[in-house]
Short mmCIF file of C-alpha atoms and ligand atoms in Angstrom, two decimals:
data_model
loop_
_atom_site.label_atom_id
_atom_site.label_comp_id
_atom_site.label_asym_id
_atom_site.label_seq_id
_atom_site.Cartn_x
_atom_site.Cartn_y
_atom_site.Cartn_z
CA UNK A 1 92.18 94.19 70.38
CA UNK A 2 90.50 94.88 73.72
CA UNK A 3 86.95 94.48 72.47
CA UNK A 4 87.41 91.49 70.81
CA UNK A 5 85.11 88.11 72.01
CA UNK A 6 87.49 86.58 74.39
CA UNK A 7 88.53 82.74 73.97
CA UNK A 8 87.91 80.52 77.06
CA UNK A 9 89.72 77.07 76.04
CA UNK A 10 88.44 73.94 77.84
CA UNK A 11 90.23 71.71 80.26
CA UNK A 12 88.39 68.90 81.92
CA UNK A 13 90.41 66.88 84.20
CA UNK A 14 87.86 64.16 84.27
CA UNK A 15 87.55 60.88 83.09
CA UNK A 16 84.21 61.06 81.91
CA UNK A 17 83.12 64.22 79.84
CA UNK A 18 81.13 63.97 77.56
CA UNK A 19 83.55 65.59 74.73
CA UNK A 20 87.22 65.37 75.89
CA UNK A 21 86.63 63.04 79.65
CA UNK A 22 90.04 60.82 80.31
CA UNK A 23 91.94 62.67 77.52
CA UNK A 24 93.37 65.03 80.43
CA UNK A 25 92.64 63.06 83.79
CA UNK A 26 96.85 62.78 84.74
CA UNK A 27 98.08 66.42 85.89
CA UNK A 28 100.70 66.64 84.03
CA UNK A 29 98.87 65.99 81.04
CA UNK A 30 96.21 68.34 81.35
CA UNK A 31 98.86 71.08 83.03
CA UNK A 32 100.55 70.64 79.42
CA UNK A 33 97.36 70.75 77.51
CA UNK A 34 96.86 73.91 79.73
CA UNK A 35 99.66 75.66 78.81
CA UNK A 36 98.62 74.11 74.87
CA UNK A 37 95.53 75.83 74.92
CA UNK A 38 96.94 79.27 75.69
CA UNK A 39 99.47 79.21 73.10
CA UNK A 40 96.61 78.23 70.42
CA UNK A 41 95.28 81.20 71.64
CA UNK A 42 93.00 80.99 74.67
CA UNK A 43 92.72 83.88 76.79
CA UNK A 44 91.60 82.15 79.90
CA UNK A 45 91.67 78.11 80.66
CA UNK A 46 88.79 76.82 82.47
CA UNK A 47 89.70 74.06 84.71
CA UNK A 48 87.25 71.45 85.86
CA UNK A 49 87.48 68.21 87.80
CA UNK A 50 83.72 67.12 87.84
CA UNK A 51 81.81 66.55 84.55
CA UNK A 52 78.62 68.16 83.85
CA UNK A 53 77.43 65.79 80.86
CA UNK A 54 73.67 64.86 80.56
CA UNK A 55 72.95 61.96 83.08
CA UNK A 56 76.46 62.53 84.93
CA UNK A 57 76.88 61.94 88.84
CA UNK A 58 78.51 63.98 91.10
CA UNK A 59 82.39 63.69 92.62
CA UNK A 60 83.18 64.04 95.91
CA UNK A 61 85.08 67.27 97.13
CA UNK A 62 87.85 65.47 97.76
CA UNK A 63 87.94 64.01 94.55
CA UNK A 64 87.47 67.27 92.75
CA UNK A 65 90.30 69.24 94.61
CA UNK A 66 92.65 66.26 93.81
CA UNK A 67 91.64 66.95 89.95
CA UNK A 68 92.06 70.70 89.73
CA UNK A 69 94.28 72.17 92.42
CA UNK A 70 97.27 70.98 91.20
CA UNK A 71 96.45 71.71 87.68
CA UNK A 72 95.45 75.02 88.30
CA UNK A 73 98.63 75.99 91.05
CA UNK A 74 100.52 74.74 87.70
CA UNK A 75 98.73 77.03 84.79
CA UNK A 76 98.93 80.13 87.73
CA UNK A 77 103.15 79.81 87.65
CA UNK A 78 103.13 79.32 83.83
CA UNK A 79 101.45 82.52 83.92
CA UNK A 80 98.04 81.01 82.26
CA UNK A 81 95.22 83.14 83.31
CA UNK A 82 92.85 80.03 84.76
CA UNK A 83 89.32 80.22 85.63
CA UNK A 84 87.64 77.05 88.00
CA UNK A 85 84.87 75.06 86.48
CA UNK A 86 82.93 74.35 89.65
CA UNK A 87 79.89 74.51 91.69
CA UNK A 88 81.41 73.79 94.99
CA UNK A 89 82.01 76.66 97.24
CA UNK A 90 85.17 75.03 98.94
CA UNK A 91 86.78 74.08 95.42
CA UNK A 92 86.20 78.21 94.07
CA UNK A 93 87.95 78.67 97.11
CA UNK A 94 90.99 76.65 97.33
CA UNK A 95 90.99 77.55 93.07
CA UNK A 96 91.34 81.25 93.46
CA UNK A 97 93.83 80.42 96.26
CA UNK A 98 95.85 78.96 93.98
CA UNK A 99 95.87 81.37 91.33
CA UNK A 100 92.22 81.22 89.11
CA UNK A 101 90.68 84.47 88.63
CA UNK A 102 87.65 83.34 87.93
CA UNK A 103 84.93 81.32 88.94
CA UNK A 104 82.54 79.44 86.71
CA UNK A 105 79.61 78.01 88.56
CA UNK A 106 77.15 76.18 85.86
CA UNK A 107 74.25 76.13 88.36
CA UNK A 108 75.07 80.13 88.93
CA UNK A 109 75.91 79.66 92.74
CA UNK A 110 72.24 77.43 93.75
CA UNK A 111 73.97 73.87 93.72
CA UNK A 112 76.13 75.19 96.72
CA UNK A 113 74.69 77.73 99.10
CA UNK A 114 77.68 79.01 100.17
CA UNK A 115 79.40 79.86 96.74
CA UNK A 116 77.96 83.26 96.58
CA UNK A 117 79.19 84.48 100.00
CA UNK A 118 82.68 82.64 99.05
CA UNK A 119 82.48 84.48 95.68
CA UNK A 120 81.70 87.59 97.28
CA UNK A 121 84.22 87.41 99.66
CA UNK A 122 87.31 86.31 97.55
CA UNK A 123 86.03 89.27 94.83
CA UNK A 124 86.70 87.46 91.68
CA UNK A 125 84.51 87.49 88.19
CA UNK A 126 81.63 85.07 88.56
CA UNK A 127 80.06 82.91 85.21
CA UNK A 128 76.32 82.44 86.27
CA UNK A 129 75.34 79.94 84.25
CA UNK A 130 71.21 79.29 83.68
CA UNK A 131 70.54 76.01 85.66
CA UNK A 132 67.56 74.07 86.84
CA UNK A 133 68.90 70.96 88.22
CA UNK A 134 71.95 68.44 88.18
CA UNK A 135 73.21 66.72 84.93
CA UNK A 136 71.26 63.78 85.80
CA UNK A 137 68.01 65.15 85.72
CA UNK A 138 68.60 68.41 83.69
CA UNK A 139 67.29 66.75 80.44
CA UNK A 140 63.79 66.25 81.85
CA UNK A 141 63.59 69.95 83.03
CA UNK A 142 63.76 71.17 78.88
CA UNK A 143 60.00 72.78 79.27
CA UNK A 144 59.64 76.26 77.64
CA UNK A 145 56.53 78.20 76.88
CA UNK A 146 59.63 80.94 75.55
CA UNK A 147 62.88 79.44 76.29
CA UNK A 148 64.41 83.02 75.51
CA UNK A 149 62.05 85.41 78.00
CA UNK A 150 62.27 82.63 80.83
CA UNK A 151 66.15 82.08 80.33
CA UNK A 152 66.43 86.13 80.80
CA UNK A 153 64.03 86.07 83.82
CA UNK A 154 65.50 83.02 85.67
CA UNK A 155 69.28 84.74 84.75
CA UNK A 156 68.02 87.79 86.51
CA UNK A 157 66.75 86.46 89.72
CA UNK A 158 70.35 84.97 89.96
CA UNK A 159 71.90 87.85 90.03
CA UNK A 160 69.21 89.61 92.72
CA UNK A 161 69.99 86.17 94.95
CA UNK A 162 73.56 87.04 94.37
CA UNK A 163 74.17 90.99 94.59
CA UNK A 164 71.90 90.05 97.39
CA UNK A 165 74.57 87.98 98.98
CA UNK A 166 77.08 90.69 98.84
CA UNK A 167 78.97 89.70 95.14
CA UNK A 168 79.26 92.86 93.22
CA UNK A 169 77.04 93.30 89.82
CA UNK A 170 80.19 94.15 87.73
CA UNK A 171 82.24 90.83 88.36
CA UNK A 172 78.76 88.78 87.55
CA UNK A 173 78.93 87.72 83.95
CA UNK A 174 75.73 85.32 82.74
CA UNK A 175 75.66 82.24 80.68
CA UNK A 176 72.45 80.87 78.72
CA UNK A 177 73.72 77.17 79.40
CA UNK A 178 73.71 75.74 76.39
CA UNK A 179 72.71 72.39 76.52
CA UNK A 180 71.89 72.53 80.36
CA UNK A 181 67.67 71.54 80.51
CA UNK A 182 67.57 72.25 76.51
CA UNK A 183 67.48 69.85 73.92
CA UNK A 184 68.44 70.55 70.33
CA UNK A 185 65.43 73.40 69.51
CA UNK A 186 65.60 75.02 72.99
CA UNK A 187 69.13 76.47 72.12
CA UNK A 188 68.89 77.83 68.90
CA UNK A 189 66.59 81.01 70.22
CA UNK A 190 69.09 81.86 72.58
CA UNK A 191 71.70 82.32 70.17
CA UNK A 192 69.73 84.19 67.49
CA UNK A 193 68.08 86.78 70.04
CA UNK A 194 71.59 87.01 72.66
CA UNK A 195 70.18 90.94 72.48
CA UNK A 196 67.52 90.04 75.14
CA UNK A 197 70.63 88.77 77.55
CA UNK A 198 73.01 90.84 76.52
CA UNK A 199 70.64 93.79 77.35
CA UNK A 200 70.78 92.37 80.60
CA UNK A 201 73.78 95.04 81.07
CA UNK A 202 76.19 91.94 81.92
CA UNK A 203 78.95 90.36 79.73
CA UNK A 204 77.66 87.28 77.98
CA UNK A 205 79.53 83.82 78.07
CA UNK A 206 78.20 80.98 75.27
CA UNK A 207 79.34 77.41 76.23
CA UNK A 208 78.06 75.72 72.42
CA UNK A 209 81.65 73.45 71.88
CA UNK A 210 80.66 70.17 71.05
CA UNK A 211 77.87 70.11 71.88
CA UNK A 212 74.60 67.86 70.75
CA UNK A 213 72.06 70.63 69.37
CA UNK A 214 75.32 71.56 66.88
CA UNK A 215 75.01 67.38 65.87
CA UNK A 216 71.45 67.70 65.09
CA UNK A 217 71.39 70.32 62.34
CA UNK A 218 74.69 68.82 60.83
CA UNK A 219 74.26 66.35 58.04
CA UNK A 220 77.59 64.02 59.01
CA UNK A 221 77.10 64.30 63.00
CA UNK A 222 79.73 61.26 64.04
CA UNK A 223 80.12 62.53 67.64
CA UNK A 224 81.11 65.30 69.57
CA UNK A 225 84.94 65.54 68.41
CA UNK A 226 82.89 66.18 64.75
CA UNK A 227 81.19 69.26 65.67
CA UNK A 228 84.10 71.47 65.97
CA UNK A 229 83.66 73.37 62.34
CA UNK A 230 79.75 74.17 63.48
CA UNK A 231 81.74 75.20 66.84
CA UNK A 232 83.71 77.80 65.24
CA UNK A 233 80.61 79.10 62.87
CA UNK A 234 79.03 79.86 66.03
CA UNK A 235 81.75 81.31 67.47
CA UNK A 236 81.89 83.92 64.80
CA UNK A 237 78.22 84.56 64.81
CA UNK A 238 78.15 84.81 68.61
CA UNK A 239 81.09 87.25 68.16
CA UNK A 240 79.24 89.21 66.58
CA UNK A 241 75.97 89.54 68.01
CA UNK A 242 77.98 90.82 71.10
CA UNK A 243 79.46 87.39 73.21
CA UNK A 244 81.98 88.70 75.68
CA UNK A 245 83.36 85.25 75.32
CA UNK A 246 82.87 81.50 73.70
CA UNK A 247 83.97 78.60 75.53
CA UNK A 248 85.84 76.21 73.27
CA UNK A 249 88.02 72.56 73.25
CA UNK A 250 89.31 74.28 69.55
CA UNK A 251 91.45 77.48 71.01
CA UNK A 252 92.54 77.86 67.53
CA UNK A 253 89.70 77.83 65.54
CA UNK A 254 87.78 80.08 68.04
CA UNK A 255 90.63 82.66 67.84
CA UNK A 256 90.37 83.57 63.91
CA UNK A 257 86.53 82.76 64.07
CA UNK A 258 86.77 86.12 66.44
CA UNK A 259 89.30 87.12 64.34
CA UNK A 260 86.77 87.55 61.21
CA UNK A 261 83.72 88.81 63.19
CA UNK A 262 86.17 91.30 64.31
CA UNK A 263 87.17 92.50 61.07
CA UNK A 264 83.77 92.23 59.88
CA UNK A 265 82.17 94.39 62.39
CA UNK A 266 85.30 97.22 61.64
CA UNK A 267 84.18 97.14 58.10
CA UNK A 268 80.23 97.51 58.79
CA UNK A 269 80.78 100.94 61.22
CA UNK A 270 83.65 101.92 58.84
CA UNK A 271 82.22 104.46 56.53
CA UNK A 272 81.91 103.37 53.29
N1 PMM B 301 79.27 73.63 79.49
C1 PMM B 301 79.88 72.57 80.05
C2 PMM B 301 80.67 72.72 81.21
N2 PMM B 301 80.83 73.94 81.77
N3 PMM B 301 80.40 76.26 81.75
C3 PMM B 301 79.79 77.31 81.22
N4 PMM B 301 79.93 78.54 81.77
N5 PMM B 301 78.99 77.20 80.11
C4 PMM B 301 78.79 76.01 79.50
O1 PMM B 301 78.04 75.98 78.51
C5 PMM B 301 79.42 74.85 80.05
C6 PMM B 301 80.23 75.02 81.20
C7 PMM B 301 79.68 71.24 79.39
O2 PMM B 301 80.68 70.36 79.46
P1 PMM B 301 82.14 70.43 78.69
O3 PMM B 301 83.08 71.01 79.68
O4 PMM B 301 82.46 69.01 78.40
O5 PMM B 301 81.98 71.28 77.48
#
């Protein structure tokens, strides 16, 4: 179904993420977990090469092409739709060269100033995700007098900065960034009241996988490979309320999560 949340399955090609880093760091294994993920039932792969976990440093550009280039020049003649996980202008480019359609920036095109021009000019869909600094500071920026109103504000200037710079408001779809300068309480509000983004008029993108706000209200938290049934519950939730898409390591379980919101929703607008 067309309207259905889509599934964006994860694919670092990193050795040091927080959830899945050195699972997939040789090509050919993440090119096979890439063409894994799309039979489970992932709409779009989202390859990355530099790891955005609390407290990580950066890779060179070198080091990051090496990562995803190959991976994603793979996925593109398997006939995987790809998407690049990057905030390097030179990597979106060389990604979209090689056959990504999209471009997901987690700092929403500031960490690099020329990403918006180079998103602009290659005309792809671009994830602008809510950022206020790199992973190894982002923890200390988690200072909210309403995480929800400021998210929405800060979300919006992106996009002035980068219609400004010539990328077109359509292909612009915004991200809350879970996790990203919010700690466990921070995140919750921007789930439960997605109508203030959504309102935004842009598709919505929710990146909760795995992550460590999901640990903290579970009762047997053993890590992130344990949060994957709180994963899907969101999914289905975020569904729902209106997500154009989740982004998930589970393919699977996202895909009937959306599966049920979807036939949930038919049933509340059926008549009864
Ligand atoms: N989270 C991570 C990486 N990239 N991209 C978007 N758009 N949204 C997110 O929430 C997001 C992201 C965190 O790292 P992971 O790849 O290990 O999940």
């Amino acid at each position: 179904m067309v309207d259905q949340c889509l599934v964006m399955g994860i694919l670092n090609v990193t050795p040091d993420s927080f959830s899945d880093g050195g699972r997939w760091d040789d090509t050919d294994a993440a090119i096979r977990r890439g063409i894994a993920l799309a039979a489970e039932g992932a709409d779009i792969v989202d390859v990355g090469g530099e790891s955005t976990r609390p407290g990580a440093e950066r890779v060179s550009a070198a080091e990051e092409h090496g990562r995803v280039i190959p991976v994603v020049t793979a996925l593109a003649r398997e006939g995987v739709t790809t998407s690049v996980d990057t905030m390097r202008a030179s990597t979106a480019r060389a990604a979209v060269e090689a056959g990504a359609v999209m471009v997901n920036d987690v700092s929403g095109g500031q960490a690099d100033p020329d990403m918006a021009a180079t998103v602009a000019d290659l005309g792809v869909e671009f994830i602008a995700m809510h950022w206020r600094g790199h992973s190894r500071e982002m923890d200390a920026h988690d200072h909210y007098d309403n995480v929800v109103t400021e998210v929405r504000e800060e979300l919006r200037a992106q996009v002035d900065a980068l219609v400004a710079a010539g990328v077109a408001a359509e292909r612009i779809i915004l991200d809350p960034g879970l996790g990203f300068a919010k700690v466990h309480e921070s995140n919750w509000p921007l789930l439960a009241q997605l109508e203030h983004l959504t309102s935004l008029g842009h598709r919505v993108l929710l990146g909760a996988s795995r992550k460590r706000f999901l640990g903290a209200v579970m009762d047997h938290d053993a890590g992130p490979e344990s949060r994957d049934h709180a994963t899907t519950a969101v999914t289905a939730l975020a569904a729902v309320a209106g997500a154009w898409a989740v982004r998930v390591h589970d393919a699977r379980a996202a895909k009937d999560a959306v599966a049920v919101a979807s036939a949930w929703q038919h049933a509340r607008t059926s008549a009864p």
